[in-house]
mmCIF file of C-alpha atoms and ligand atoms in Angstrom:
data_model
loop_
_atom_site.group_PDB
_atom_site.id
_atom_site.type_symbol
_atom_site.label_atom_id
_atom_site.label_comp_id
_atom_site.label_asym_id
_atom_site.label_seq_id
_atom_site.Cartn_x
_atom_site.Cartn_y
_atom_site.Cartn_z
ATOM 1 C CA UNK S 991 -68.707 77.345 121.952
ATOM 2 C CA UNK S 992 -71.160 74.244 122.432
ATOM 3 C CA UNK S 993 -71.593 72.663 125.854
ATOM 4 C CA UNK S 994 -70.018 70.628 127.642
ATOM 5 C CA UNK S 995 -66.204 71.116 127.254
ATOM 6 C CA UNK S 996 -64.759 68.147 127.397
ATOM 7 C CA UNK S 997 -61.191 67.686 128.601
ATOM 8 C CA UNK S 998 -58.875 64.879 126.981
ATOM 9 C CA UNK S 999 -55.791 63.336 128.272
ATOM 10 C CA UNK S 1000 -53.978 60.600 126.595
ATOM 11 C CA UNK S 1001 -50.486 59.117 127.904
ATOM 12 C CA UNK S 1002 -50.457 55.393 126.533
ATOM 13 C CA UNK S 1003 -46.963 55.497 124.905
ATOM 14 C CA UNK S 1004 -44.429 58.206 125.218
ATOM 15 C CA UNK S 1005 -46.304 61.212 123.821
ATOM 16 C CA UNK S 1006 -48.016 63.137 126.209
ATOM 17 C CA UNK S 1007 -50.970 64.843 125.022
ATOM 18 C CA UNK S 1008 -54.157 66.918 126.455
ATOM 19 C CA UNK S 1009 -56.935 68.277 124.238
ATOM 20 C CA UNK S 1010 -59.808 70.688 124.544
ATOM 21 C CA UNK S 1011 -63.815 70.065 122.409
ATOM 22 C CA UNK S 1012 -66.248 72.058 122.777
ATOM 23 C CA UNK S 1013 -69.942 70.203 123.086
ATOM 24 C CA UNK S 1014 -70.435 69.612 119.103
ATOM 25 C CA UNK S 1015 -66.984 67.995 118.619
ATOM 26 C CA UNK S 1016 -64.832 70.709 117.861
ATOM 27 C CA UNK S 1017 -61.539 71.115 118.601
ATOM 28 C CA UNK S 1018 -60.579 73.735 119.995
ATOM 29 C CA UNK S 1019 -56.753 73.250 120.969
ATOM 30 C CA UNK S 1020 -55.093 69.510 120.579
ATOM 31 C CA UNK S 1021 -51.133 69.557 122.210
ATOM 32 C CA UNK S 1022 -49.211 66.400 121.932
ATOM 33 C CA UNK S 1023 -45.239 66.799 123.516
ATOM 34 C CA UNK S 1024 -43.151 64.232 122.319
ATOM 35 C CA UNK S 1025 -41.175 62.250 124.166
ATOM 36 C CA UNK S 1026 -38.039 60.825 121.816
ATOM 37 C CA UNK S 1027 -35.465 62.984 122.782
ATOM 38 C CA UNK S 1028 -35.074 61.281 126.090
ATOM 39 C CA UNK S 1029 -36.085 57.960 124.888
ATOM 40 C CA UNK S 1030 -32.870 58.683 122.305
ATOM 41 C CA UNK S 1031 -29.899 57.014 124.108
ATOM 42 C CA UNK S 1032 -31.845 53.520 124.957
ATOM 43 C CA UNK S 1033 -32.911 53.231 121.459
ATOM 44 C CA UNK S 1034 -36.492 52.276 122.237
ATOM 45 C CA UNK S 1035 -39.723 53.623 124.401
ATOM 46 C CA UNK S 1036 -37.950 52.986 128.182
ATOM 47 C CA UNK S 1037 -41.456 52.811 130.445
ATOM 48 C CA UNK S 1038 -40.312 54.439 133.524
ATOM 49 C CA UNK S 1039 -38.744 57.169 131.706
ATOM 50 C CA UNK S 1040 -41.961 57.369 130.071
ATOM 51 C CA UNK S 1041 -43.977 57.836 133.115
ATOM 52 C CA UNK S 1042 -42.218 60.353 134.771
ATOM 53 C CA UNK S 1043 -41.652 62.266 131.401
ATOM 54 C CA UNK S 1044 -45.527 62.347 131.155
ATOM 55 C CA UNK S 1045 -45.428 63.633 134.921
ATOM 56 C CA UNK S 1046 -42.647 66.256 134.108
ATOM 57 C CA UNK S 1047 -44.688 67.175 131.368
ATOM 58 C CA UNK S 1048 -48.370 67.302 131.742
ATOM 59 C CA UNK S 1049 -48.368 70.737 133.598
ATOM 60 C CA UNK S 1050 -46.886 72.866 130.412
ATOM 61 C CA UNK S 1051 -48.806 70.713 127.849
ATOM 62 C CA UNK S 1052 -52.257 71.085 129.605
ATOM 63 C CA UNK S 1053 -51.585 74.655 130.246
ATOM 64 C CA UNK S 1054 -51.107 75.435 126.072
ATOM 65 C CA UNK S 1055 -54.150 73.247 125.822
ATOM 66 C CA UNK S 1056 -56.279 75.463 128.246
ATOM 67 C CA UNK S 1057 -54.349 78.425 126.782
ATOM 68 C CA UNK S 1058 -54.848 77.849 123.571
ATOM 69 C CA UNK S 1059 -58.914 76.827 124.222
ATOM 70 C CA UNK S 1060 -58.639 80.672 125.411
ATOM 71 C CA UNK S 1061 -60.962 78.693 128.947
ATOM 72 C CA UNK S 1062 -59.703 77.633 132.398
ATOM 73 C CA UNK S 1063 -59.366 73.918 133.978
ATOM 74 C CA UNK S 1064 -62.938 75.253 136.043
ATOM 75 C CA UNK S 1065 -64.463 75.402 132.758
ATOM 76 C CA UNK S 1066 -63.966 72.003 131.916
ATOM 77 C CA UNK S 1067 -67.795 70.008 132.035
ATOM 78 C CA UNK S 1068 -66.475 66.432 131.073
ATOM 79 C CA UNK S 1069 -62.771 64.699 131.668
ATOM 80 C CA UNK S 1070 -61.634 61.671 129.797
ATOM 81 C CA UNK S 1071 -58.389 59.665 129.680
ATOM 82 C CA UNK S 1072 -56.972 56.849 128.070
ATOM 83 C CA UNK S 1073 -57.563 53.694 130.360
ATOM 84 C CA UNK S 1074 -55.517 51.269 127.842
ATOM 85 C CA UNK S 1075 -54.066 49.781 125.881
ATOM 86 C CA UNK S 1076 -50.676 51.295 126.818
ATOM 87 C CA UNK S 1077 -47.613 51.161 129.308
ATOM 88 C CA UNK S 1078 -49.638 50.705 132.525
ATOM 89 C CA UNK S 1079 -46.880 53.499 134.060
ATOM 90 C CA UNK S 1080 -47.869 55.706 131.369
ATOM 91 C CA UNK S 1081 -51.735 54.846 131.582
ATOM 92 C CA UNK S 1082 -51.338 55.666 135.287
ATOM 93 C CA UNK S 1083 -50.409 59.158 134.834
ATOM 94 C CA UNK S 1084 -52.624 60.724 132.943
ATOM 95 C CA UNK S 1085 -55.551 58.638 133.930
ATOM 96 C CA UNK S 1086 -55.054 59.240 137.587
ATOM 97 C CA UNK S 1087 -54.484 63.305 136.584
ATOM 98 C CA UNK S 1088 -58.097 62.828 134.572
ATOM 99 C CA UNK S 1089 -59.376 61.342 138.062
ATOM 100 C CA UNK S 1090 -58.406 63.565 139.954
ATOM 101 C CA UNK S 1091 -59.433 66.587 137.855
ATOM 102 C CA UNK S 1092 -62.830 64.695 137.667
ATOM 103 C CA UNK S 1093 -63.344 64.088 141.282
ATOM 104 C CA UNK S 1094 -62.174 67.728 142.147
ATOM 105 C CA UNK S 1095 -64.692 69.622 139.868
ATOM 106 C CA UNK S 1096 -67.930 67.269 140.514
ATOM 107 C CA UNK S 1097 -67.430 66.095 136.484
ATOM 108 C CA UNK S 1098 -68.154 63.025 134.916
ATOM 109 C CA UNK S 1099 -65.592 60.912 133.844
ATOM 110 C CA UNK S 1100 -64.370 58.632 130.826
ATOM 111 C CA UNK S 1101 -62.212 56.185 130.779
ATOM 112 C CA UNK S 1102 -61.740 55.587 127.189
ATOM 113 C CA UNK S 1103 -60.180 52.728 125.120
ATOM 114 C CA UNK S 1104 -57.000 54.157 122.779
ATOM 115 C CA UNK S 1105 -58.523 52.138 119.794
ATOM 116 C CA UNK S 1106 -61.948 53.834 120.391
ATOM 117 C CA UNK S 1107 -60.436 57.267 120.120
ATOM 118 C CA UNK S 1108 -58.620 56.081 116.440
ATOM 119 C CA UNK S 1109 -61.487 54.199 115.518
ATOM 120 C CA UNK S 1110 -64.073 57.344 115.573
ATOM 121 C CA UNK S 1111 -60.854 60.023 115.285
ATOM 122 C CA UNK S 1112 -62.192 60.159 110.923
ATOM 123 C CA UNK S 1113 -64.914 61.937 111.848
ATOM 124 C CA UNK S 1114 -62.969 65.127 113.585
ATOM 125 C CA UNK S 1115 -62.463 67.903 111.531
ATOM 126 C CA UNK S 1116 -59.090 69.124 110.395
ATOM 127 C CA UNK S 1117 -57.624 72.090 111.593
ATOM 128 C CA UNK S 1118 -59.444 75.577 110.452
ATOM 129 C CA UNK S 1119 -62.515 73.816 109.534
ATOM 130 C CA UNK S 1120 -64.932 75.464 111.717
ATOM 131 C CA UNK S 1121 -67.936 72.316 110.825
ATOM 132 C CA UNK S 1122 -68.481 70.389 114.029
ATOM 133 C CA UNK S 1123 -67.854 66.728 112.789
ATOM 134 C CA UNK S 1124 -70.283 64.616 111.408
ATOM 135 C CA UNK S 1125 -72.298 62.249 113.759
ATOM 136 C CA UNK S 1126 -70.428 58.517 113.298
ATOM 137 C CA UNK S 1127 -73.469 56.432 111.308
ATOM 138 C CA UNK S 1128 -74.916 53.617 112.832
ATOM 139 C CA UNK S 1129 -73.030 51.508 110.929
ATOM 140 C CA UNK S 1130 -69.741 51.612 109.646
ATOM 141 C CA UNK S 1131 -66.542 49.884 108.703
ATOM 142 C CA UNK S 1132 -63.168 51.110 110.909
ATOM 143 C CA UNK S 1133 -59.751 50.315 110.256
ATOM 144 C CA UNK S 1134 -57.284 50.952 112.768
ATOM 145 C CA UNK S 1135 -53.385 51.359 111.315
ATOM 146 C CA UNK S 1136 -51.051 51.761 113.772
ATOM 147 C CA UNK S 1137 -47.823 50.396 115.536
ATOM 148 C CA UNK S 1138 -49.975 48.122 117.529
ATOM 149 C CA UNK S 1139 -52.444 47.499 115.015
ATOM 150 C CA UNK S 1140 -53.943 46.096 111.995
ATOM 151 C CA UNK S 1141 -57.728 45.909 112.183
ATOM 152 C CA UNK S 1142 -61.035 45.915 110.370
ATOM 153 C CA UNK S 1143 -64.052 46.862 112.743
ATOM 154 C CA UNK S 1144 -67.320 46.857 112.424
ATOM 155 C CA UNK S 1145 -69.310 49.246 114.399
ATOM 156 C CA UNK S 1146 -73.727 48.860 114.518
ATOM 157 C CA UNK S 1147 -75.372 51.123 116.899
ATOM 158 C CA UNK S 1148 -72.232 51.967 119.014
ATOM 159 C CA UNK S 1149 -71.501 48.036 119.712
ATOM 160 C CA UNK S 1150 -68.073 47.182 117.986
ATOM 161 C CA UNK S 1151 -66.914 43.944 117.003
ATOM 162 C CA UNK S 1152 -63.994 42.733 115.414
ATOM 163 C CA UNK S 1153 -63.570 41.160 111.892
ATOM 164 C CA UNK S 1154 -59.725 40.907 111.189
ATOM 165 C CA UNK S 1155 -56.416 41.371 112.988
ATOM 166 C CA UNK S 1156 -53.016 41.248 112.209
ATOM 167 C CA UNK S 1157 -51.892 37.670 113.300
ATOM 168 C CA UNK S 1158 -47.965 38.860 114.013
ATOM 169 C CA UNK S 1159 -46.673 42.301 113.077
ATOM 170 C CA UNK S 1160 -48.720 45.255 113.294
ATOM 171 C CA UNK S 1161 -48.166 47.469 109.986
ATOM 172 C CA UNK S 1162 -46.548 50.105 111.474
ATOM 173 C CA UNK S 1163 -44.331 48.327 113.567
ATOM 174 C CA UNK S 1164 -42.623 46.692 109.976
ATOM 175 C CA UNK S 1165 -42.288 50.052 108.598
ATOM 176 C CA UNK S 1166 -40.278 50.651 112.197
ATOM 177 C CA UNK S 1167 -38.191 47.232 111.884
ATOM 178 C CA UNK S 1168 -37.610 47.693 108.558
ATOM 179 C CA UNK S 1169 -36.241 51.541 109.258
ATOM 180 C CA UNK S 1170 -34.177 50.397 111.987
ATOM 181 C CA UNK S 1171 -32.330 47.523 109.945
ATOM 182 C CA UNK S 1172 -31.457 50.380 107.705
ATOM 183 C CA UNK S 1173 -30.084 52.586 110.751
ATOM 184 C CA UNK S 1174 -32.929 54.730 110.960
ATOM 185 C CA UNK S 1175 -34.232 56.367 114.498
ATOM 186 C CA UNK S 1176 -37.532 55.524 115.727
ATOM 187 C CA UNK S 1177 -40.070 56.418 114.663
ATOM 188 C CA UNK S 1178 -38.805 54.752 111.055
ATOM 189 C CA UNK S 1179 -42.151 54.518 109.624
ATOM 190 C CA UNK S 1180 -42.605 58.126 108.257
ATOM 191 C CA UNK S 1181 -39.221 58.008 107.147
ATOM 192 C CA UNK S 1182 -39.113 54.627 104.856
ATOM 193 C CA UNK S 1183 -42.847 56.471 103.729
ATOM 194 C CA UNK S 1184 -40.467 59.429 102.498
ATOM 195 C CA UNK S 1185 -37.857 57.278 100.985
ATOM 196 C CA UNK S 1186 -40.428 55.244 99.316
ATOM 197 C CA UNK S 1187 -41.781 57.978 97.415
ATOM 198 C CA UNK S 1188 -38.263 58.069 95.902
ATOM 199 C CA UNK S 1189 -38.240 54.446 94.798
ATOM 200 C CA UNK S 1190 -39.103 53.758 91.306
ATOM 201 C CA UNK S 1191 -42.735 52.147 91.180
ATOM 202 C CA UNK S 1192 -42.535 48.704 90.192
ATOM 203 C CA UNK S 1193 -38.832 47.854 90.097
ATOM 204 C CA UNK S 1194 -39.167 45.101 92.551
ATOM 205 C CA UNK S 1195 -41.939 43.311 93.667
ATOM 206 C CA UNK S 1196 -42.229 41.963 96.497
ATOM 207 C CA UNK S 1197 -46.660 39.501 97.084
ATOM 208 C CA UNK S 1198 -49.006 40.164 99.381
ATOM 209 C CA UNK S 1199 -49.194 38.208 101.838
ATOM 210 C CA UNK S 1200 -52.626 36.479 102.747
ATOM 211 C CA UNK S 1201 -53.491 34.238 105.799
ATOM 212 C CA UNK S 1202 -55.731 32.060 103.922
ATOM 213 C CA UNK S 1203 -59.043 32.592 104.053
ATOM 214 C CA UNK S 1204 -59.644 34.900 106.715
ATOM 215 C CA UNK S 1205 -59.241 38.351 106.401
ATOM 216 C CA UNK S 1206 -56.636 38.617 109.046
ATOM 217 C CA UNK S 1207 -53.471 40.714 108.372
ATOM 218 C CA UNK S 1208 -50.011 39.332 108.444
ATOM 219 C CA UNK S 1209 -46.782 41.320 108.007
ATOM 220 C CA UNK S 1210 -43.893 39.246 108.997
ATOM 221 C CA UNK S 1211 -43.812 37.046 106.190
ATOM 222 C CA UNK S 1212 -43.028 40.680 104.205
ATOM 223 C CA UNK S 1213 -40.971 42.043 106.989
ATOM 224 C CA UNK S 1214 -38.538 38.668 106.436
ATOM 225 C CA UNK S 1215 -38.400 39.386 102.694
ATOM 226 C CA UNK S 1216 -37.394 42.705 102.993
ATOM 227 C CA UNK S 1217 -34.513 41.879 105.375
ATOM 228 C CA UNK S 1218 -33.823 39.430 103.428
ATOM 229 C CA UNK S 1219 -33.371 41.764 100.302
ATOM 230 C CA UNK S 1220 -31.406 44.194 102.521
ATOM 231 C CA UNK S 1221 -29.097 41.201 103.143
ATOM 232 C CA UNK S 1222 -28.431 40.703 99.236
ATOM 233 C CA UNK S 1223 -27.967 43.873 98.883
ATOM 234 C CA UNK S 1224 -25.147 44.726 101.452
ATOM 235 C CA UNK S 1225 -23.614 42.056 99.983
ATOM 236 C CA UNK S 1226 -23.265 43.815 96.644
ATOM 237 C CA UNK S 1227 -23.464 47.329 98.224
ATOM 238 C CA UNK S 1228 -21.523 46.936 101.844
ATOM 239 C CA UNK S 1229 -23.517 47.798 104.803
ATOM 240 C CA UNK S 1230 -25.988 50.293 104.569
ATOM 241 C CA UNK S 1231 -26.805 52.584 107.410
ATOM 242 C CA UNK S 1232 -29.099 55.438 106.058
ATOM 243 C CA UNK S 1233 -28.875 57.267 109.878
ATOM 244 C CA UNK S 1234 -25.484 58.615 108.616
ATOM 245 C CA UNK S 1235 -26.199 58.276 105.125
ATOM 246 C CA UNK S 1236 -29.134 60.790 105.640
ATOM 247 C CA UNK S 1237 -27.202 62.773 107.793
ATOM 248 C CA UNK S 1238 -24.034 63.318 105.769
ATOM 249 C CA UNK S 1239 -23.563 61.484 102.054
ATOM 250 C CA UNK S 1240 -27.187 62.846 100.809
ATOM 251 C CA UNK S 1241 -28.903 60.466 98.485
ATOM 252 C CA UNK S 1242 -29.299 56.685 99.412
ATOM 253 C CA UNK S 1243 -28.454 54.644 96.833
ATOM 254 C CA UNK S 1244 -31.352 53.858 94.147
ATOM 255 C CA UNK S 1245 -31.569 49.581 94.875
ATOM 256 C CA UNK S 1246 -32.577 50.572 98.172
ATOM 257 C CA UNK S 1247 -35.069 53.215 97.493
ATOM 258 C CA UNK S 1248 -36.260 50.775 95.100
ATOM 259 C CA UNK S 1249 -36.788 48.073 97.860
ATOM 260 C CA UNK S 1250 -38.689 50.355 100.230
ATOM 261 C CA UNK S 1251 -40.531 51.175 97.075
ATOM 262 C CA UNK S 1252 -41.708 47.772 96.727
ATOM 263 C CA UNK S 1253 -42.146 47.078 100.437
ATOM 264 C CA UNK S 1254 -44.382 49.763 100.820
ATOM 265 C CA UNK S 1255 -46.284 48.649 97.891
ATOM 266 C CA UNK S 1256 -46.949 45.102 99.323
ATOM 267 C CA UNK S 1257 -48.086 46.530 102.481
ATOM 268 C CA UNK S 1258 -50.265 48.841 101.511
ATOM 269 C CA UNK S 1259 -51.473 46.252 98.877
ATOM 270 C CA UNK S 1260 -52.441 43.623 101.609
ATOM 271 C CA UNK S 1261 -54.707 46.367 103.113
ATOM 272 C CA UNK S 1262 -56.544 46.770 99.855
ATOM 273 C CA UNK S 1263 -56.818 43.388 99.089
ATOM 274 C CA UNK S 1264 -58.672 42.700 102.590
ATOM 275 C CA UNK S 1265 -60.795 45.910 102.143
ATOM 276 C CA UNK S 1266 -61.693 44.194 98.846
ATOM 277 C CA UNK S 1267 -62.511 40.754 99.933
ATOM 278 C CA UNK S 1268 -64.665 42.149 102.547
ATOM 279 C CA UNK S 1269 -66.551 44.217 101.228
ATOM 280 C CA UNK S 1270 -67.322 41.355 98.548
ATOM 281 C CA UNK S 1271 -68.296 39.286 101.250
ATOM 282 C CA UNK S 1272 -70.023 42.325 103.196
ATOM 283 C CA UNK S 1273 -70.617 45.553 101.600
ATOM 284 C CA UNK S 1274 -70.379 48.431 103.328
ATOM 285 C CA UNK S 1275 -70.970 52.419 102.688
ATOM 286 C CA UNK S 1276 -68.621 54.032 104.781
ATOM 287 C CA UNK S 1277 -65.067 53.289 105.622
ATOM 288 C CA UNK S 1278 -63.247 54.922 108.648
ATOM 289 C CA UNK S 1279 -59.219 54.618 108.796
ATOM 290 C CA UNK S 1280 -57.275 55.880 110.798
ATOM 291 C CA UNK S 1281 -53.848 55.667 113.005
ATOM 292 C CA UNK S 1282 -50.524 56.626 112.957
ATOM 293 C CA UNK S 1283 -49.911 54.047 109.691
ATOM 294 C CA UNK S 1284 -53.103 55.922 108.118
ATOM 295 C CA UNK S 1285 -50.016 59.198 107.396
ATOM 296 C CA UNK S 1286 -48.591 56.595 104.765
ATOM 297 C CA UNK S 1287 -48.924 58.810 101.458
ATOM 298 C CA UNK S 1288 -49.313 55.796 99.106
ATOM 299 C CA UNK S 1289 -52.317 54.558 101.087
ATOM 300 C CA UNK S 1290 -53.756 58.116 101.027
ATOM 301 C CA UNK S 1291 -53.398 58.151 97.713
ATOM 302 C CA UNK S 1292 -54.593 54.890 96.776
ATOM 303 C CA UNK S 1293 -57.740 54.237 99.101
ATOM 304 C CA UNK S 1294 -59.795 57.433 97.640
ATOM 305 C CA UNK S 1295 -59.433 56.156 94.500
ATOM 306 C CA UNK S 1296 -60.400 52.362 95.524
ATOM 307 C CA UNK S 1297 -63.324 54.089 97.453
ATOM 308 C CA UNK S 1298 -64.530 56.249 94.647
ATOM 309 C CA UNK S 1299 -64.355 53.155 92.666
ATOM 310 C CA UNK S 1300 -66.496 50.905 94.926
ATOM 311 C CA UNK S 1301 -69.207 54.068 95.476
ATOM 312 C CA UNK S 1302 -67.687 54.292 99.391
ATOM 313 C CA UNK S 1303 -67.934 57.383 101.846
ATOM 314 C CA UNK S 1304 -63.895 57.124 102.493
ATOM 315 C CA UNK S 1305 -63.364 58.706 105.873
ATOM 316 C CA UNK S 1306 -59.807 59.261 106.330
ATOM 317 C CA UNK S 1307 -58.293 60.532 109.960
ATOM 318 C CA UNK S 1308 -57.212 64.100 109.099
ATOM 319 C CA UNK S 1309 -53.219 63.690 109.326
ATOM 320 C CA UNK S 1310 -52.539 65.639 112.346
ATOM 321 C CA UNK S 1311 -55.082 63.045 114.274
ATOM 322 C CA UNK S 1312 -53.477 60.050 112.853
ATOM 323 C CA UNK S 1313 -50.624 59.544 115.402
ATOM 324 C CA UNK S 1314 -51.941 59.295 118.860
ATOM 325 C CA UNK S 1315 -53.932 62.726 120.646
ATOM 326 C CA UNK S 1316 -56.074 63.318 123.103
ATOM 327 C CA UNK S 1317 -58.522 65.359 120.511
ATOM 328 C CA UNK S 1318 -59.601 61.580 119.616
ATOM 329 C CA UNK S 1319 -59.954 60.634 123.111
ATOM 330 C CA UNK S 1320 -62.095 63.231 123.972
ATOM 331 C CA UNK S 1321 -64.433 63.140 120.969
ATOM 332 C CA UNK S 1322 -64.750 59.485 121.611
ATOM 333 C CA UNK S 1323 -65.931 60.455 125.380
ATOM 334 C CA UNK S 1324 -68.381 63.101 123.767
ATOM 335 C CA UNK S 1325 -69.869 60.119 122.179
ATOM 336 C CA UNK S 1326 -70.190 58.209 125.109
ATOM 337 C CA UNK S 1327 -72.071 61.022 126.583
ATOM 338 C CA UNK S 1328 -74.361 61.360 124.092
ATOM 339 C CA UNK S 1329 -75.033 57.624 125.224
ATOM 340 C CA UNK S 1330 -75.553 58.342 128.338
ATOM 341 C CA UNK S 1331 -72.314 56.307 129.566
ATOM 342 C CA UNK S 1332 -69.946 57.684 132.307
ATOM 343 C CA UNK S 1333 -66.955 55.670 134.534
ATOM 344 C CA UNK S 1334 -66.872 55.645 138.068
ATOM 345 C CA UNK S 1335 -63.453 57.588 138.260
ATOM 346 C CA UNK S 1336 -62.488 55.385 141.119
ATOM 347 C CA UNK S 1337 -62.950 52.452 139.767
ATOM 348 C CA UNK S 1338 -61.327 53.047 136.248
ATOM 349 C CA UNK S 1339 -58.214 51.415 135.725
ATOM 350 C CA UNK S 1340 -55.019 51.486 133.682
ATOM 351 C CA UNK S 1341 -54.626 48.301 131.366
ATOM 352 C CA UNK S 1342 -52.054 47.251 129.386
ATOM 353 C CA UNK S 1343 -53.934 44.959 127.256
ATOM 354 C CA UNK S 1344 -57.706 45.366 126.500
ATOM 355 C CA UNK S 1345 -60.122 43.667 123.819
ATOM 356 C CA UNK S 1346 -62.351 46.963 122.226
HETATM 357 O O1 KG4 Z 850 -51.240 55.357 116.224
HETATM 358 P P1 KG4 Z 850 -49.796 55.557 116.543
HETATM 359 O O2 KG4 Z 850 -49.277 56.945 116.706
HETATM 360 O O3 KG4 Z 850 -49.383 54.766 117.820
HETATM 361 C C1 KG4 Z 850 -49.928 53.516 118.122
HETATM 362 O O4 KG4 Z 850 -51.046 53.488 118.702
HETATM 363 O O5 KG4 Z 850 -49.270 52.519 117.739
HETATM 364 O O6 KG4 Z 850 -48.985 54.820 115.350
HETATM 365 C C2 KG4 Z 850 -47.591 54.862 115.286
HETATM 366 C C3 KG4 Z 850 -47.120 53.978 114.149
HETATM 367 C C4 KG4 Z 850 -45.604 53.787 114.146
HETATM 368 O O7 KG4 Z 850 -45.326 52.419 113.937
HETATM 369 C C5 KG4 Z 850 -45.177 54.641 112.971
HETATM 370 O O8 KG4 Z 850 -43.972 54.238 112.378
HETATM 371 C C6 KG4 Z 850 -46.328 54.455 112.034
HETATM 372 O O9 KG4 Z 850 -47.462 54.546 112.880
HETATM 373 N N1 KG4 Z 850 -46.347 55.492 110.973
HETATM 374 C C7 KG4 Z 850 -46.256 55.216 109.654
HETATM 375 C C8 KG4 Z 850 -46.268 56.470 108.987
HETATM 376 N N2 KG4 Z 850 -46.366 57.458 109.933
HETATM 377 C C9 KG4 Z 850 -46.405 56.828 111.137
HETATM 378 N N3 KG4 Z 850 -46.176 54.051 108.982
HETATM 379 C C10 KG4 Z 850 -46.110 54.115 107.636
HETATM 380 N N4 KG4 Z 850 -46.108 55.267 106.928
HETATM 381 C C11 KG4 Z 850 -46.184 56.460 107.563
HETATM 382 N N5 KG4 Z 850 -46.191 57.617 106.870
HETATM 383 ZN ZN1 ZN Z 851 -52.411 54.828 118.798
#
């Protein structure tokens, strides 16, 4: 085990999660607890239930973490927590528990930006891979998929700037809309992913959207077309509610598999088409994706092959560090260290809305 251990904590949204790396990156236990069953009845993330669910929580999920790690919380060398984006409830949890463990022990402490921890989260090894993970280049191209976001980074010498954003829906929050018009439970994204695959390729089309010139993502324009389609169709069909369909009648019917077919096929599309664009305006060698979005098995199928095509190192977030961990927030503070940057634990606060 490599020196220092570094202690992650990451409670932005309603999973609470607390990770153990070792001094070369790897990871030696990652827990995330899930929150949904008591977000469930309110049909949405409810913040105060998410902050004292974190609270409620933290003790058994750092204690598998620790377990796991086979070490004790005296062993840890380095503590980092999320700071923000997030729930500022949420934030305050774990970053006041990563303070406090901090201040206790005499460690130094990171407060460390959620998109940070996706945008370097490529580079950690998956599970059983005993490698420590590669050192992030000095220059690189990220691309953060999430519920939050759609961005394209570039990173030089640890300084990150931002090329393209979404400018409305995030791409995994339209896989979530478009779930939940269909009576799906949150999250909806996997789920339309899984129906998807069932959807014959090419039935229905559905363009991808561009926001003129710049390379800036934009989702709602699909996101209306699809419930638009759903309309038409539960005209013909009746309404469709695939929660009980799932649950008890079996197979949806084929028009809509059809349609999440071709929705998922435009979105991923629009992600390719700005990868392309860019890196005719830019080349670049190596391409870092990653968040929860960056599960979607037609985009993990599709950007090797793109990459391969263009002669691209394709770094793709192993899938169990897609969704948000606190494995990516602590590799992202092992980085920082290696930079010689620490946070004054007192004055690191909880944000809900921070520019990377
Ligand atoms: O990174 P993440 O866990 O949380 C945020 O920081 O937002 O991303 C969660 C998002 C949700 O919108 C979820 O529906 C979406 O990622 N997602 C997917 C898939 N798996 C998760 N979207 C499309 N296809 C998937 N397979
Ligand atoms: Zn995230």
């Amino acid at each position: 085990m490599a020196h220092p251990l570094v202690l992650g904590i990451e409670t932005s949204c309603d999973d609470t999660a607390c990770a153990v790396l070792d001094g070369e990156g790897r990871v030696l236990s990652s827990v995330v607890s899930s929150q949904l069953a008591a977000h469930r009845p309110y049909g949405g993330v409810v913040p105060e239930i998410a902050s004292r669910e974190h609270l409620a929580n933290w003790p058994a999920v750092s204690g598998e973490a620790l377990a796991r790690a086979g070490i004790s919380i005296r062993e840890i060398e380095v503590v980092a927590a999320t700071r923000g984006p997030g729930l500022v409830g949420a934030l305050l949890v774990g970053l006041s528990i990563g303070k406090a463990i901090a201040f206790a022990g005499g460690r130094p402490f990171h407060a460390v930006h959620h998109l940070e921890g996706h945008l370097y989260s490529p580079f950690l090894r998956p599970p059983g891979d005993p490698r420590p993970p590669d050192l992030p280049p000095d220059r690189f191209l990220g691309l953060v998929l999430s519920g939050g976001h759609s961005s394209l980074f570039a990173v030089e010498e640890g300084a990150v700037s931002t090329l393209a954003e979404t400018r409305d829906d995030a791409i995994g929050e339209v896989f979530d809309k478009v779930g939940k018009r269909l009576g799906l439970l949150y999250p909806q994204g996997p789920k339309v992913d899984e129906l998807a695959e069932r959807g014959t390729p090419g039935a229905q089309r559905f363009p991808v959207s561009r926001f003129g010139e710049t390379l800036d993502f934009s989702y709602s324009g699909l996101k209306s077309q699809a419930l638009l389609e759903i309309e038409r169709l539960e005209r013909i069909l009746g309404p469709i509610d695939l929660g009980a369909d799932l649950g008890m009648s079996g197979e949806p019917p084929q028009a809509v598999l059809d349609l999440l077919a071709a929705f998922r096929e435009s979105a991923v599309g629009q992600v390719l088409d700005r990868l392309e664009r860019l890196h005719e305006r830019r080349p670049f060698s190596l391409l870092a994706v990653s968040g929860g979005a960056a599960a979607n098995r037609l985009l993990r199928r599709e950007l090797p092959v793109w990459a391969e095509r263009h002669g691209i190192d394709l770094r793709l977030v192993p899938l169990i560090y897609s969704g948000d961990n606190a494995a990516m927030i602590a590799h992202a503070a092992l980085l920082r260290q290696r930079r010689g940057l620490t946070d004054d634990p007192f004055a690191a606060e909880a944000e809900s809305r921070i520019p990377l």
